[in-house]
C-alpha cells in the first residue's frame, strides 16, 4: 500500500515538473493566451471529432450487430445492444460537452471564456 502511494506521489511530482502551470493574468483573449496556431488546432480537432464520432459509432455498431445476427445467439445480440447504448451515450457526451461547459462557465457563472 505504501509503495503504491509513493508511486502516485512520484507521478504527481513528475507531472508538476514536466507540465508547469503558467498564469496569464493580464491576458484576456484566447488568441493571446493560447496563440493563434494552438487555437486553430483545437478548433480543427473538435471539428474532426464532430464528424469522426458519429462515423465511428455507426461503423463499430454495425460490425457488432452483423456479428451478433450472423452468430444467431440471443446473448450476443443483447451485448451488441448494450455496447451500442454505451457508445451512443459516450458519443453524445463528447459532442455536447463543449456546449454545456460554455453555457455553465459563461452564462451561469459569468466567466468570460472563449468559445472554441
PDB file of C-alpha atoms in Angstrom:
ATOM      1  CA  UNK A   1       0.000   0.000   0.000  1.00  0.00           C
ATOM      2  CA  UNK A   2       2.811   2.399   0.935  1.00  0.00           C
ATOM      3  CA  UNK A   3       4.661   1.548  -2.266  1.00  0.00           C
ATOM      4  CA  UNK A   4       1.571   2.372  -4.315  1.00  0.00           C
ATOM      5  CA  UNK A   5       1.170   5.750  -2.584  1.00  0.00           C
ATOM      6  CA  UNK A   6       4.815   6.574  -3.210  1.00  0.00           C
ATOM      7  CA  UNK A   7       4.345   5.721  -6.861  1.00  0.00           C
ATOM      8  CA  UNK A   8       1.384   8.112  -7.148  1.00  0.00           C
ATOM      9  CA  UNK A   9       3.310  10.877  -5.389  1.00  0.00           C
ATOM     10  CA  UNK A  10       6.240  10.319  -7.736  1.00  0.00           C
ATOM     11  CA  UNK A  11       3.971  10.565 -10.806  1.00  0.00           C
ATOM     12  CA  UNK A  12       2.389  13.730  -9.433  1.00  0.00           C
ATOM     13  CA  UNK A  13       5.769  15.355  -8.854  1.00  0.00           C
ATOM     14  CA  UNK A  14       6.960  14.394 -12.330  1.00  0.00           C
ATOM     15  CA  UNK A  15       3.778  15.841 -13.822  1.00  0.00           C
ATOM     16  CA  UNK A  16       4.265  19.087 -11.907  1.00  0.00           C
ATOM     17  CA  UNK A  17       7.847  19.404 -13.125  1.00  0.00           C
ATOM     18  CA  UNK A  18       7.131  18.441 -16.721  1.00  0.00           C
ATOM     19  CA  UNK A  19       3.895  20.445 -17.064  1.00  0.00           C
ATOM     20  CA  UNK A  20       4.344  23.681 -15.137  1.00  0.00           C
ATOM     21  CA  UNK A  21       1.287  25.874 -14.834  1.00  0.00           C
ATOM     22  CA  UNK A  22       1.625  29.281 -16.433  1.00  0.00           C
ATOM     23  CA  UNK A  23      -0.687  32.084 -15.378  1.00  0.00           C
ATOM     24  CA  UNK A  24      -1.524  34.826 -17.841  1.00  0.00           C
ATOM     25  CA  UNK A  25      -3.364  37.227 -15.546  1.00  0.00           C
ATOM     26  CA  UNK A  26      -3.160  40.245 -17.837  1.00  0.00           C
ATOM     27  CA  UNK A  27      -4.189  38.332 -20.947  1.00  0.00           C
ATOM     28  CA  UNK A  28      -7.889  38.372 -21.661  1.00  0.00           C
ATOM     29  CA  UNK A  29      -8.432  36.882 -25.082  1.00  0.00           C
ATOM     30  CA  UNK A  30      -7.995  33.328 -26.258  1.00  0.00           C
ATOM     31  CA  UNK A  31      -5.680  34.327 -29.065  1.00  0.00           C
ATOM     32  CA  UNK A  32      -3.341  35.974 -26.579  1.00  0.00           C
ATOM     33  CA  UNK A  33      -3.439  33.103 -24.106  1.00  0.00           C
ATOM     34  CA  UNK A  34      -3.377  30.116 -26.448  1.00  0.00           C
ATOM     35  CA  UNK A  35      -1.858  31.651 -29.528  1.00  0.00           C
ATOM     36  CA  UNK A  36      -3.370  31.657 -32.985  1.00  0.00           C
ATOM     37  CA  UNK A  37      -1.908  28.303 -34.053  1.00  0.00           C
ATOM     38  CA  UNK A  38      -2.981  26.453 -30.907  1.00  0.00           C
ATOM     39  CA  UNK A  39      -6.483  27.890 -31.066  1.00  0.00           C
ATOM     40  CA  UNK A  40      -6.790  26.825 -34.711  1.00  0.00           C
ATOM     41  CA  UNK A  41      -5.524  23.315 -33.886  1.00  0.00           C
ATOM     42  CA  UNK A  42      -8.075  22.927 -31.067  1.00  0.00           C
ATOM     43  CA  UNK A  43     -10.903  24.096 -33.322  1.00  0.00           C
ATOM     44  CA  UNK A  44      -9.783  21.763 -36.110  1.00  0.00           C
ATOM     45  CA  UNK A  45      -9.503  18.809 -33.713  1.00  0.00           C
ATOM     46  CA  UNK A  46     -13.013  19.434 -32.397  1.00  0.00           C
ATOM     47  CA  UNK A  47     -14.387  19.747 -35.927  1.00  0.00           C
ATOM     48  CA  UNK A  48     -12.775  16.424 -36.838  1.00  0.00           C
ATOM     49  CA  UNK A  49     -14.308  14.826 -33.727  1.00  0.00           C
ATOM     50  CA  UNK A  50     -17.736  16.180 -34.681  1.00  0.00           C
ATOM     51  CA  UNK A  51     -17.620  14.059 -37.835  1.00  0.00           C
ATOM     52  CA  UNK A  52     -15.458  11.138 -36.692  1.00  0.00           C
ATOM     53  CA  UNK A  53     -17.513  10.220 -33.607  1.00  0.00           C
ATOM     54  CA  UNK A  54     -20.798   9.549 -35.459  1.00  0.00           C
ATOM     55  CA  UNK A  55     -18.993   7.728 -38.275  1.00  0.00           C
ATOM     56  CA  UNK A  56     -17.139   5.524 -35.777  1.00  0.00           C
ATOM     57  CA  UNK A  57     -20.354   4.956 -33.813  1.00  0.00           C
ATOM     58  CA  UNK A  58     -22.206   3.763 -36.900  1.00  0.00           C
ATOM     59  CA  UNK A  59     -19.270   1.675 -38.137  1.00  0.00           C
ATOM     60  CA  UNK A  60     -18.482  -0.137 -34.905  1.00  0.00           C
ATOM     61  CA  UNK A  61     -22.138  -0.678 -34.037  1.00  0.00           C
ATOM     62  CA  UNK A  62     -22.868  -2.053 -37.498  1.00  0.00           C
ATOM     63  CA  UNK A  63     -19.997  -4.518 -37.160  1.00  0.00           C
ATOM     64  CA  UNK A  64     -21.232  -5.619 -33.721  1.00  0.00           C
ATOM     65  CA  UNK A  65     -24.802  -6.113 -34.932  1.00  0.00           C
ATOM     66  CA  UNK A  66     -23.656  -8.037 -38.017  1.00  0.00           C
ATOM     67  CA  UNK A  67     -21.569 -10.351 -35.811  1.00  0.00           C
ATOM     68  CA  UNK A  68     -24.486 -10.834 -33.417  1.00  0.00           C
ATOM     69  CA  UNK A  69     -27.006 -11.532 -36.171  1.00  0.00           C
ATOM     70  CA  UNK A  70     -24.772 -13.968 -38.033  1.00  0.00           C
ATOM     71  CA  UNK A  71     -23.976 -15.889 -34.849  1.00  0.00           C
ATOM     72  CA  UNK A  72     -27.726 -16.314 -34.165  1.00  0.00           C
ATOM     73  CA  UNK A  73     -27.258 -16.184 -30.406  1.00  0.00           C
ATOM     74  CA  UNK A  74     -29.597 -14.079 -28.310  1.00  0.00           C
ATOM     75  CA  UNK A  75     -26.986 -13.201 -25.710  1.00  0.00           C
ATOM     76  CA  UNK A  76     -24.635 -11.756 -28.331  1.00  0.00           C
ATOM     77  CA  UNK A  77     -27.442  -9.561 -29.639  1.00  0.00           C
ATOM     78  CA  UNK A  78     -28.030  -8.286 -26.105  1.00  0.00           C
ATOM     79  CA  UNK A  79     -24.334  -7.470 -25.676  1.00  0.00           C
ATOM     80  CA  UNK A  80     -24.357  -5.669 -29.041  1.00  0.00           C
ATOM     81  CA  UNK A  81     -27.312  -3.574 -27.872  1.00  0.00           C
ATOM     82  CA  UNK A  82     -25.517  -2.753 -24.598  1.00  0.00           C
ATOM     83  CA  UNK A  83     -22.346  -1.772 -26.468  1.00  0.00           C
ATOM     84  CA  UNK A  84     -24.361   0.392 -28.850  1.00  0.00           C
ATOM     85  CA  UNK A  85     -26.128   2.136 -25.979  1.00  0.00           C
ATOM     86  CA  UNK A  86     -22.892   2.871 -24.138  1.00  0.00           C
ATOM     87  CA  UNK A  87     -21.200   4.076 -27.333  1.00  0.00           C
ATOM     88  CA  UNK A  88     -24.171   6.309 -28.093  1.00  0.00           C
ATOM     89  CA  UNK A  89     -24.049   7.891 -24.642  1.00  0.00           C
ATOM     90  CA  UNK A  90     -20.279   8.438 -24.836  1.00  0.00           C
ATOM     91  CA  UNK A  91     -20.612   9.911 -28.326  1.00  0.00           C
ATOM     92  CA  UNK A  92     -23.322  12.314 -27.223  1.00  0.00           C
ATOM     93  CA  UNK A  93     -21.251  13.406 -24.239  1.00  0.00           C
ATOM     94  CA  UNK A  94     -18.241  14.057 -26.473  1.00  0.00           C
ATOM     95  CA  UNK A  95     -20.321  16.110 -28.894  1.00  0.00           C
ATOM     96  CA  UNK A  96     -22.365  18.080 -26.345  1.00  0.00           C
ATOM     97  CA  UNK A  97     -19.766  18.611 -23.592  1.00  0.00           C
ATOM     98  CA  UNK A  98     -18.147  21.768 -25.046  1.00  0.00           C
ATOM     99  CA  UNK A  99     -21.545  23.453 -25.397  1.00  0.00           C
ATOM    100  CA  UNK A 100     -22.558  22.509 -21.856  1.00  0.00           C
ATOM    101  CA  UNK A 101     -19.253  23.749 -20.425  1.00  0.00           C
ATOM    102  CA  UNK A 102     -19.552  27.019 -22.339  1.00  0.00           C
ATOM    103  CA  UNK A 103     -23.095  27.512 -21.049  1.00  0.00           C
ATOM    104  CA  UNK A 104     -22.150  26.780 -17.435  1.00  0.00           C
ATOM    105  CA  UNK A 105     -18.955  28.821 -17.362  1.00  0.00           C
ATOM    106  CA  UNK A 106     -20.078  31.781 -19.433  1.00  0.00           C
ATOM    107  CA  UNK A 107     -23.791  32.208 -18.813  1.00  0.00           C
ATOM    108  CA  UNK A 108     -24.317  30.846 -15.314  1.00  0.00           C
ATOM    109  CA  UNK A 109     -21.009  31.658 -13.595  1.00  0.00           C
ATOM    110  CA  UNK A 110     -20.367  34.789 -15.646  1.00  0.00           C
ATOM    111  CA  UNK A 111     -16.815  33.847 -16.562  1.00  0.00           C
ATOM    112  CA  UNK A 112     -15.532  35.405 -19.752  1.00  0.00           C
ATOM    113  CA  UNK A 113     -14.274  32.421 -21.709  1.00  0.00           C
ATOM    114  CA  UNK A 114     -13.677  31.922 -25.371  1.00  0.00           C
ATOM    115  CA  UNK A 115     -15.913  29.626 -27.342  1.00  0.00           C
ATOM    116  CA  UNK A 116     -13.710  27.197 -29.196  1.00  0.00           C
TER     117      UNK A 116
END
